[in-house]
mmCIF file of C-alpha atoms in Angstrom:
data_model
loop_
_atom_site.group_PDB
_atom_site.id
_atom_site.type_symbol
_atom_site.label_atom_id
_atom_site.label_comp_id
_atom_site.label_asym_id
_atom_site.label_seq_id
_atom_site.Cartn_x
_atom_site.Cartn_y
_atom_site.Cartn_z
ATOM 1 C CA MET A 6 0.273 -0.108 -0.193
ATOM 2 C CA ASN A 7 2.236 2.648 0.690
ATOM 3 C CA LEU A 8 4.597 2.247 -1.936
ATOM 4 C CA SER A 9 1.146 3.237 -4.816
ATOM 5 C CA GLY A 10 0.829 6.263 -1.670
ATOM 6 C CA LEU A 11 5.106 7.016 -2.347
ATOM 7 C CA VAL A 12 4.696 6.883 -6.331
ATOM 8 C CA GLY A 13 1.217 9.999 -6.045
ATOM 9 C CA VAL A 14 3.742 11.380 -4.006
ATOM 10 C CA LEU A 15 6.536 11.119 -6.094
ATOM 11 C CA ARG A 16 4.690 12.494 -9.575
ATOM 12 C CA ARG A 17 3.375 15.647 -8.240
ATOM 13 C CA SER A 18 6.494 16.734 -6.764
ATOM 14 C CA LEU A 19 7.317 15.879 -10.651
ATOM 15 C CA LEU A 20 4.703 18.293 -11.911
ATOM 16 C CA GLN A 21 5.255 20.884 -9.140
ATOM 17 C CA LEU A 22 8.961 21.352 -10.140
ATOM 18 C CA GLU A 23 7.136 21.116 -13.820
ATOM 19 C CA CYS A 24 5.754 24.089 -13.416
ATOM 20 C CA ARG A 25 7.895 25.914 -11.412
ATOM 21 C CA ILE A 26 10.821 25.615 -13.744
ATOM 22 C CA ILE A 27 8.455 26.861 -16.849
ATOM 23 C CA GLN A 28 7.075 29.697 -14.957
ATOM 24 C CA ALA A 29 10.798 31.067 -13.879
ATOM 25 C CA THR A 30 12.268 30.579 -17.503
ATOM 26 C CA GLY A 31 8.886 32.607 -19.080
ATOM 27 C CA LEU A 32 8.286 30.214 -21.517
ATOM 28 C CA ASP A 33 4.188 29.901 -20.497
ATOM 29 C CA ARG A 34 3.806 33.608 -21.809
ATOM 30 C CA GLN A 35 2.526 33.558 -25.226
ATOM 31 C CA LEU A 36 3.435 37.140 -27.449
ATOM 32 C CA ALA A 37 0.081 36.995 -29.571
ATOM 33 C CA PRO A 38 -2.490 38.534 -27.626
ATOM 34 C CA ALA A 39 -5.250 36.370 -26.171
ATOM 35 C CA LEU A 40 -8.008 38.675 -28.287
ATOM 36 C CA ALA A 41 -8.369 40.493 -31.444
ATOM 37 C CA VAL A 42 -11.713 41.919 -32.990
ATOM 38 C CA HIS A 43 -10.974 43.669 -36.332
ATOM 39 C CA GLY A 44 -12.967 46.829 -36.467
ATOM 40 C CA PRO A 45 -13.274 50.913 -36.562
ATOM 41 C CA SER A 46 -10.673 52.782 -34.474
ATOM 42 C CA ILE A 47 -12.977 55.349 -32.746
ATOM 43 C CA LEU A 48 -15.839 53.583 -30.100
ATOM 44 C CA PRO A 49 -18.721 55.091 -30.312
ATOM 45 C CA GLN A 50 -17.642 55.523 -26.330
ATOM 46 C CA THR A 51 -15.379 58.734 -27.107
ATOM 47 C CA HIS A 52 -18.019 60.891 -28.220
ATOM 48 C CA ASN A 53 -19.509 61.065 -25.249
ATOM 49 C CA GLU A 54 -16.165 61.105 -22.802
ATOM 50 C CA GLN A 55 -15.397 65.224 -25.341
ATOM 51 C CA GLU A 56 -19.092 66.414 -24.296
ATOM 52 C CA ALA A 57 -18.824 65.845 -20.410
ATOM 53 C CA THR A 58 -15.679 68.132 -20.560
ATOM 54 C CA THR A 59 -16.849 71.524 -22.327
ATOM 55 C CA GLY A 60 -19.506 71.691 -20.418
ATOM 56 C CA PRO A 61 -23.122 73.625 -20.698
ATOM 57 C CA SER A 62 -22.564 76.290 -23.472
ATOM 58 C CA PHE A 63 -23.129 80.088 -22.504
ATOM 59 C CA LEU A 64 -26.941 80.375 -24.046
ATOM 60 C CA ASP A 65 -28.234 76.825 -22.636
ATOM 61 C CA ASN A 66 -29.625 78.714 -19.047
ATOM 62 C CA VAL A 67 -31.877 81.561 -19.699
ATOM 63 C CA PHE A 68 -31.941 82.016 -15.896
ATOM 64 C CA TRP A 69 -28.337 84.594 -16.506
ATOM 65 C CA MET A 70 -30.143 87.215 -18.510
ATOM 66 C CA ALA A 71 -32.325 90.268 -16.884
ATOM 67 C CA ALA A 72 -35.957 90.767 -16.788
ATOM 68 C CA PRO A 73 -38.022 93.154 -14.976
ATOM 69 C CA LYS A 74 -39.464 91.447 -10.885
ATOM 70 C CA LYS A 75 -42.772 93.626 -10.942
ATOM 71 C CA ARG A 76 -44.689 95.428 -12.335
ATOM 72 C CA ARG A 77 -44.445 99.315 -12.943
ATOM 73 C CA THR A 78 -46.805 100.649 -10.782
ATOM 74 C CA ILE A 79 -48.805 103.669 -12.949
ATOM 75 C CA GLU A 80 -48.061 106.192 -10.611
ATOM 76 C CA ILE A 81 -43.758 105.486 -11.173
ATOM 77 C CA ASN A 82 -45.247 105.359 -14.980
ATOM 78 C CA ARG A 83 -46.428 108.777 -14.917
ATOM 79 C CA THR A 84 -43.473 110.980 -13.133
ATOM 80 C CA ARG A 85 -41.071 108.702 -15.307
ATOM 81 C CA ARG A 86 -43.106 109.614 -18.643
ATOM 82 C CA ARG A 87 -43.874 113.467 -17.254
ATOM 83 C CA ASP A 88 -40.913 114.450 -16.644
ATOM 84 C CA PRO A 89 -39.064 118.007 -17.985
ATOM 85 C CA SER A 90 -36.659 116.668 -20.464
ATOM 86 C CA PHE A 91 -39.558 115.149 -21.868
ATOM 87 C CA MET A 92 -41.749 117.910 -22.179
ATOM 88 C CA LEU A 93 -41.650 120.630 -24.927
ATOM 89 C CA LYS A 94 -39.766 123.186 -23.816
ATOM 90 C CA VAL A 95 -42.204 126.469 -23.510
ATOM 91 C CA LYS A 96 -40.003 129.528 -25.893
ATOM 92 C CA THR A 97 -39.663 132.849 -23.864
ATOM 93 C CA ASN A 98 -38.290 134.554 -26.837
ATOM 94 C CA ILE A 99 -41.463 135.571 -28.538
ATOM 95 C CA GLU A 100 -42.166 139.550 -29.329
ATOM 96 C CA PRO A 101 -44.838 141.477 -31.468
ATOM 97 C CA CYS A 102 -43.109 143.365 -33.660
ATOM 98 C CA VAL A 103 -42.922 147.073 -32.837
ATOM 99 C CA GLU A 104 -43.364 148.063 -36.073
ATOM 100 C CA CYS A 105 -46.445 145.467 -38.177
ATOM 101 C CA GLY A 106 -47.512 143.539 -34.959
ATOM 102 C CA HIS A 107 -46.508 140.467 -35.773
ATOM 103 C CA LEU A 108 -44.767 138.018 -33.597
ATOM 104 C CA LYS A 109 -40.850 137.809 -34.453
ATOM 105 C CA GLN A 110 -38.338 136.408 -32.376
ATOM 106 C CA LYS A 111 -35.710 138.704 -30.262
ATOM 107 C CA HIS A 112 -33.002 137.552 -32.226
ATOM 108 C CA ILE A 113 -34.683 137.809 -35.427
ATOM 109 C CA LEU A 114 -36.392 140.775 -37.850
ATOM 110 C CA CYS A 115 -39.203 140.343 -38.406
ATOM 111 C CA GLY A 116 -40.471 138.259 -40.953
ATOM 112 C CA PHE A 117 -43.682 140.614 -42.237
ATOM 113 C CA CYS A 118 -41.084 143.797 -42.559
ATOM 114 C CA TYR A 119 -37.879 141.959 -43.750
ATOM 115 C CA GLU A 120 -40.782 140.851 -46.859
ATOM 116 C CA LYS A 121 -41.757 144.252 -47.256
ATOM 117 C CA ILE A 122 -38.333 145.090 -48.032
ATOM 118 C CA ARG A 123 -37.052 142.250 -49.825
ATOM 119 C CA LYS A 124 -40.078 143.388 -52.517
ATOM 120 C CA GLU A 125 -38.902 146.601 -52.896
ATOM 121 C CA THR A 126 -34.786 145.786 -53.640
ATOM 122 C CA ALA A 127 -36.541 143.781 -55.748
ATOM 123 C CA LEU A 128 -38.131 145.787 -57.766
ATOM 124 C CA ILE A 129 -35.083 148.543 -57.864
ATOM 125 C CA ARG A 130 -32.855 145.330 -58.820
ATOM 126 C CA GLY A 131 -35.534 145.159 -61.252
ATOM 127 C CA GLN A 132 -34.701 148.798 -62.669
ATOM 128 C CA ILE A 133 -30.969 148.468 -61.950
ATOM 129 C CA LYS A 134 -31.336 145.363 -64.281
ATOM 130 C CA ALA A 135 -32.838 146.674 -67.417
ATOM 131 C CA MET A 136 -30.585 150.413 -66.302
ATOM 132 C CA GLU A 137 -27.579 147.724 -67.276
ATOM 133 C CA GLY A 138 -29.043 146.281 -70.455
ATOM 134 C CA ARG A 139 -26.625 143.729 -70.610
ATOM 135 C CA PRO A 140 -25.207 141.524 -67.775
ATOM 136 C CA LEU A 141 -21.723 141.845 -66.207
ATOM 137 C CA ASN A 142 -22.340 146.457 -66.461
ATOM 138 C CA THR A 143 -21.514 147.269 -63.280
ATOM 139 C CA PRO A 144 -20.096 150.660 -63.586
ATOM 140 C CA ALA A 145 -18.438 152.181 -60.963
ATOM 141 C CA GLN A 146 -20.381 154.479 -59.342
ATOM 142 C CA GLU A 147 -22.781 154.329 -56.500
ATOM 143 C CA THR A 148 -26.057 153.815 -57.203
ATOM 144 C CA LEU A 149 -28.989 156.105 -55.228
ATOM 145 C CA VAL A 150 -32.196 155.450 -55.479
ATOM 146 C CA LEU A 151 -35.797 158.328 -55.924
ATOM 147 C CA TYR A 152 -38.688 158.140 -55.716
ATOM 148 C CA ASP A 153 -42.289 160.299 -57.229
ATOM 149 C CA SER A 154 -41.523 164.366 -56.907
ATOM 150 C CA GLU A 155 -37.998 163.422 -56.310
ATOM 151 C CA SER A 156 -34.478 165.460 -57.344
ATOM 152 C CA PRO A 157 -30.882 164.697 -56.708
ATOM 153 C CA GLY A 158 -28.771 166.211 -54.043
ATOM 154 C CA GLU A 159 -25.586 168.564 -54.142
ATOM 155 C CA SER A 160 -23.608 165.433 -52.997
ATOM 156 C CA ASP A 161 -25.379 162.951 -55.435
ATOM 157 C CA LYS A 162 -23.963 164.178 -58.524
ATOM 158 C CA ASP A 163 -21.810 161.651 -59.452
ATOM 159 C CA LYS A 164 -23.823 158.687 -58.505
ATOM 160 C CA ARG A 165 -26.522 157.173 -61.398
ATOM 161 C CA ILE A 166 -30.239 157.830 -60.275
ATOM 162 C CA VAL A 167 -32.182 154.598 -60.528
ATOM 163 C CA GLU A 168 -36.046 155.613 -60.550
ATOM 164 C CA ARG A 169 -39.217 154.104 -59.238
ATOM 165 C CA ASN A 170 -43.066 155.476 -59.901
ATOM 166 C CA ARG A 171 -43.856 155.801 -56.640
ATOM 167 C CA LYS A 172 -44.772 157.419 -53.633
ATOM 168 C CA ARG A 173 -41.264 157.065 -50.497
ATOM 169 C CA PRO A 174 -42.563 154.108 -48.403
ATOM 170 C CA SER A 175 -42.857 155.904 -44.200
ATOM 171 C CA TRP A 176 -40.185 152.809 -43.873
ATOM 172 C CA PHE A 177 -37.833 153.694 -46.253
ATOM 173 C CA SER A 178 -36.351 157.712 -44.807
ATOM 174 C CA ILE A 179 -33.877 158.869 -46.959
ATOM 175 C CA TYR A 180 -31.296 159.129 -43.947
ATOM 176 C CA MET B 7 -14.064 133.309 -27.354
ATOM 177 C CA ARG B 8 -17.712 132.205 -25.861
ATOM 178 C CA LEU B 9 -15.907 129.193 -24.199
ATOM 179 C CA ASN B 10 -18.405 126.427 -24.795
ATOM 180 C CA ILE B 11 -18.489 123.608 -25.663
ATOM 181 C CA GLN B 12 -17.920 123.547 -29.558
ATOM 182 C CA MET B 13 -14.921 124.796 -28.687
ATOM 183 C CA LEU B 14 -13.655 122.276 -26.521
ATOM 184 C CA ILE B 15 -13.924 119.828 -29.251
ATOM 185 C CA SER B 16 -12.954 121.380 -32.105
ATOM 186 C CA HIS B 17 -9.793 122.988 -29.839
ATOM 187 C CA GLY B 18 -9.827 126.176 -30.585
ATOM 188 C CA ARG B 19 -10.656 125.627 -34.608
ATOM 189 C CA VAL B 20 -13.084 128.621 -35.132
ATOM 190 C CA ALA B 21 -13.439 128.212 -39.196
ATOM 191 C CA ARG B 22 -16.556 125.811 -40.230
ATOM 192 C CA LYS B 23 -16.088 122.830 -42.993
ATOM 193 C CA MET B 24 -18.794 124.040 -45.678
ATOM 194 C CA GLY B 25 -18.963 121.728 -48.745
ATOM 195 C CA LEU B 26 -16.312 119.048 -50.293
ATOM 196 C CA GLY B 27 -13.472 120.999 -49.064
ATOM 197 C CA PRO B 28 -10.995 122.876 -47.873
ATOM 198 C CA GLU B 29 -11.143 123.991 -51.289
ATOM 199 C CA SER B 30 -13.967 123.577 -52.126
ATOM 200 C CA ARG B 31 -15.047 125.697 -48.767
ATOM 201 C CA ILE B 32 -12.957 128.695 -50.224
ATOM 202 C CA ASN B 33 -15.053 128.113 -54.175
ATOM 203 C CA MET B 34 -18.485 128.254 -52.345
ATOM 204 C CA LEU B 35 -17.106 132.091 -50.257
ATOM 205 C CA ARG B 36 -15.813 133.710 -53.711
ATOM 206 C CA ASN B 37 -19.089 132.801 -55.365
ATOM 207 C CA ILE B 38 -20.895 134.349 -52.679
ATOM 208 C CA LEU B 39 -18.352 137.137 -51.885
ATOM 209 C CA THR B 40 -18.624 137.888 -55.937
ATOM 210 C CA GLY B 41 -22.533 138.109 -55.003
ATOM 211 C CA LEU B 42 -21.931 140.005 -52.182
ATOM 212 C CA VAL B 43 -20.238 142.627 -54.271
ATOM 213 C CA ARG B 44 -22.464 142.719 -57.060
ATOM 214 C CA HIS B 45 -25.988 143.035 -55.192
ATOM 215 C CA GLU B 46 -24.305 144.415 -51.828
ATOM 216 C CA ARG B 47 -27.396 141.998 -49.926
ATOM 217 C CA ILE B 48 -27.781 138.942 -50.591
ATOM 218 C CA GLU B 49 -29.683 135.893 -48.499
ATOM 219 C CA THR B 50 -27.128 133.119 -47.500
ATOM 220 C CA THR B 51 -27.838 130.575 -45.177
ATOM 221 C CA ARG B 52 -26.545 132.016 -41.570
ATOM 222 C CA GLY B 53 -23.434 129.474 -41.237
ATOM 223 C CA ARG B 54 -21.680 130.849 -44.792
ATOM 224 C CA ALA B 55 -23.049 134.232 -44.073
ATOM 225 C CA ASP B 56 -20.891 134.494 -40.673
ATOM 226 C CA GLU B 57 -18.154 132.686 -43.136
ATOM 227 C CA VAL B 58 -18.234 135.297 -45.684
ATOM 228 C CA ARG B 59 -18.339 138.755 -43.328
ATOM 229 C CA PHE B 60 -14.270 138.190 -42.952
ATOM 230 C CA TYR B 61 -13.520 137.673 -46.698
ATOM 231 C CA ALA B 62 -15.800 140.660 -47.211
ATOM 232 C CA GLU B 63 -14.681 142.729 -44.463
ATOM 233 C CA LYS B 64 -10.641 141.631 -45.849
ATOM 234 C CA LEU B 65 -11.140 142.684 -49.073
ATOM 235 C CA ILE B 66 -12.639 146.150 -48.499
ATOM 236 C CA ASP B 67 -9.212 145.782 -46.772
ATOM 237 C CA TYR B 68 -6.574 145.010 -49.381
ATOM 238 C CA ALA B 69 -9.165 147.757 -51.512
ATOM 239 C CA LYS B 70 -7.619 150.229 -49.187
ATOM 240 C CA LYS B 71 -4.387 150.230 -50.211
ATOM 241 C CA GLY B 72 -5.362 151.010 -53.765
ATOM 242 C CA ASP B 73 -5.657 149.203 -57.704
ATOM 243 C CA THR B 74 -1.720 150.262 -58.139
ATOM 244 C CA ASP B 75 -0.959 147.882 -55.915
ATOM 245 C CA GLU B 76 0.056 144.461 -56.783
ATOM 246 C CA LYS B 77 -1.139 142.461 -53.837
ATOM 247 C CA ALA B 78 -4.079 144.271 -53.646
ATOM 248 C CA MET B 79 -5.296 143.453 -57.655
ATOM 249 C CA LYS B 80 -4.318 140.072 -57.407
ATOM 250 C CA MET B 81 -6.151 139.380 -53.863
ATOM 251 C CA ALA B 82 -9.089 141.639 -56.330
ATOM 252 C CA ASN B 83 -8.675 139.054 -59.001
ATOM 253 C CA PHE B 84 -8.808 136.101 -57.316
ATOM 254 C CA TRP B 85 -11.867 136.554 -55.497
ATOM 255 C CA LEU B 86 -14.421 138.250 -57.460
ATOM 256 C CA THR B 87 -14.940 135.821 -60.120
ATOM 257 C CA GLU B 88 -17.110 138.573 -62.535
ATOM 258 C CA LYS B 89 -14.228 140.856 -63.362
ATOM 259 C CA ASP B 90 -16.676 144.288 -64.245
ATOM 260 C CA LEU B 91 -17.037 144.131 -60.543
ATOM 261 C CA ILE B 92 -13.199 144.816 -59.447
ATOM 262 C CA PRO B 93 -13.712 148.445 -61.099
ATOM 263 C CA LYS B 94 -16.572 148.671 -58.722
ATOM 264 C CA LEU B 95 -14.774 147.446 -55.373
ATOM 265 C CA PHE B 96 -11.530 149.805 -55.988
ATOM 266 C CA LYS B 97 -13.987 152.891 -57.515
ATOM 267 C CA VAL B 98 -16.661 152.688 -55.241
ATOM 268 C CA LEU B 99 -16.340 150.690 -52.103
ATOM 269 C CA ALA B 100 -13.416 151.367 -50.561
ATOM 270 C CA PRO B 101 -13.651 154.917 -50.814
ATOM 271 C CA ARG B 102 -17.235 153.962 -49.285
ATOM 272 C CA PHE B 103 -15.287 153.025 -46.667
ATOM 273 C CA GLU B 104 -12.303 155.540 -45.966
ATOM 274 C CA THR B 105 -13.207 156.675 -42.831
ATOM 275 C CA GLN B 106 -14.433 153.308 -41.144
ATOM 276 C CA PRO B 107 -11.211 151.039 -39.991
ATOM 277 C CA LYS B 108 -13.423 147.828 -39.613
ATOM 278 C CA ALA B 109 -16.910 147.585 -39.758
ATOM 279 C CA TYR B 110 -17.816 147.667 -42.969
ATOM 280 C CA THR B 111 -20.849 144.638 -43.262
ATOM 281 C CA ARG B 112 -23.899 144.270 -41.641
ATOM 282 C CA MET B 113 -24.829 140.780 -40.860
ATOM 283 C CA ALA B 114 -29.378 140.142 -39.653
ATOM 284 C CA ARG B 115 -30.923 137.196 -39.216
ATOM 285 C CA ILE B 116 -33.519 135.970 -41.179
ATOM 286 C CA PRO B 117 -36.802 133.776 -40.584
ATOM 287 C CA ASN B 118 -36.207 130.258 -41.502
ATOM 288 C CA ARG B 119 -35.981 129.784 -44.975
ATOM 289 C CA GLU B 120 -39.781 128.276 -46.458
ATOM 290 C CA ASN B 121 -38.581 125.160 -48.134
ATOM 291 C CA LEU B 122 -38.530 121.621 -46.720
ATOM 292 C CA ASP B 123 -35.002 122.336 -44.995
ATOM 293 C CA LYS B 124 -36.019 125.364 -43.753
ATOM 294 C CA ALA B 125 -32.846 126.044 -43.003
ATOM 295 C CA ALA B 126 -31.298 128.981 -41.006
ATOM 296 C CA MET B 127 -31.380 131.591 -43.031
ATOM 297 C CA ALA B 128 -29.657 135.464 -42.969
ATOM 298 C CA VAL B 129 -29.218 138.653 -44.893
ATOM 299 C CA LEU B 130 -25.118 140.528 -45.253
ATOM 300 C CA GLU B 131 -25.287 144.044 -46.815
ATOM 301 C CA TYR B 132 -22.414 146.268 -47.541
ATOM 302 C CA LYS B 133 -22.870 149.588 -45.123
ATOM 303 C CA GLY B 134 -24.314 152.286 -46.804
ATOM 304 C CA ASN B 135 -26.296 150.671 -49.260
ATOM 305 C CA PRO B 136 -28.727 152.052 -51.917
ATOM 306 C CA PHE B 137 -31.740 150.100 -50.261
ATOM 307 C CA PRO B 138 -34.436 150.431 -47.990
ATOM 308 C CA PRO B 139 -32.145 149.653 -44.509
ATOM 309 C CA LEU B 140 -33.489 146.157 -42.759
ATOM 310 C CA GLN B 141 -34.141 147.930 -39.412
ATOM 311 C CA THR B 142 -35.361 151.740 -38.287
ATOM 312 C CA ALA B 143 -33.954 152.960 -35.582
ATOM 313 C CA LYS B 144 -36.532 152.346 -32.659
ATOM 314 C CA ARG B 145 -38.703 155.064 -31.868
ATOM 315 C CA ASP B 146 -40.380 155.618 -28.614
ATOM 316 C CA ASN B 147 -44.207 155.582 -28.115
ATOM 317 C CA GLU B 148 -45.584 158.661 -29.214
ATOM 318 C CA LEU B 149 -48.815 157.747 -27.330
ATOM 319 C CA THR B 150 -47.271 157.590 -23.944
ATOM 320 C CA LEU B 151 -48.001 159.584 -21.323
ATOM 321 C CA ILE B 152 -44.550 161.416 -20.756
ATOM 322 C CA ASN B 153 -44.185 161.521 -24.156
ATOM 323 C CA GLN B 154 -47.866 163.403 -24.930
ATOM 324 C CA LEU B 155 -46.450 165.943 -22.551
ATOM 325 C CA LEU B 156 -43.121 165.974 -23.779
ATOM 326 C CA LYS B 157 -45.182 166.648 -27.049
ATOM 327 C CA GLY B 158 -47.235 169.427 -25.364
ATOM 328 C CA TYR B 159 -44.582 171.501 -23.820
ATOM 329 C CA ARG B 160 -42.180 171.720 -27.526
ATOM 330 C CA GLU B 161 -45.245 172.928 -28.929
ATOM 331 C CA GLU B 162 -45.730 175.993 -26.089
ATOM 332 C CA ARG B 163 -42.306 176.893 -26.689
ATOM 333 C CA ALA B 164 -41.784 176.432 -30.478
ATOM 334 C CA GLN B 165 -45.773 179.095 -29.976
ATOM 335 C CA GLN B 166 -43.816 181.608 -27.576
ATOM 336 C CA ALA B 167 -40.803 182.114 -29.722
ATOM 337 C CA ALA B 168 -42.923 181.867 -32.999
ATOM 338 C CA ALA B 169 -44.599 185.171 -31.007
ATOM 339 C CA LYS B 170 -41.410 186.644 -29.756
ATOM 340 C CA VAL B 171 -40.613 186.482 -33.670
ATOM 341 C CA GLU B 172 -43.197 188.233 -34.093
ATOM 342 C CA ALA B 173 -43.267 191.174 -31.747
#
């Protein structure tokens, strides 16, 4: 009986020794991988990783935008809308013209009075144009405007006389 | 010089920008000045009238030197595009302002132009022109009490003087 036991022990110890020698020499390891798969290099898993690393975009949440907290009451609205800076400004520089009574601004000539003067000036210029005949014919002389029944004086000898067939207006004095 | 915000922003530069550039501005002012010398009273926009004033007065200063002066004639030739005005300038305008040292022009503001642009207008004239005056001298209202009393006093004095002469 001991003989079979002894043979068994010897066999097991010999197998163990063989395993240890193979481990020590490194002959049990093989260079080829255990499992090889043919497929795309980019696996679908990497997309999720990229998105997760950049974080949430700027316009994702609407919570950062300004918004009114409360309804503006009609009293507050009225005080804002009726603020004097938005109202029409009252002009204090309007006054009636002394001569004709039309309204004028203080620093501007009366429109009515100036219109009278302008019309008369235009008529005088019409006379001058008729006297000159052709354009670009200005004489080197002073001009004097005379109305009905007026004659030139002593100092008006060298001037050219422009006649106007009407009475002298009150606002066009000689002096 | 008014110390205002415009002066601060422009750093003291007073010449306005007009037209397409400096040359265009001078050409425009030259045309207006020729018109002023011809007609002696013109209506333009306020800015242009203000700019032309300076040149109009300088032209008179040059004209006062006389038409034999080389520089004066060159200036008149440049600034007056219509050459029949050069004798008028030297023989009419210069002698007119001989006694005056400075202010030869008068500028008054007018109500805005009637066109759509409602431009601010001004009338510019040489003093001593033959046309009706723009502003009559302000006379006190004769109907006030003091003026009526003074008028009565003047008439009384005139009557007394006439009575003395008769006697």
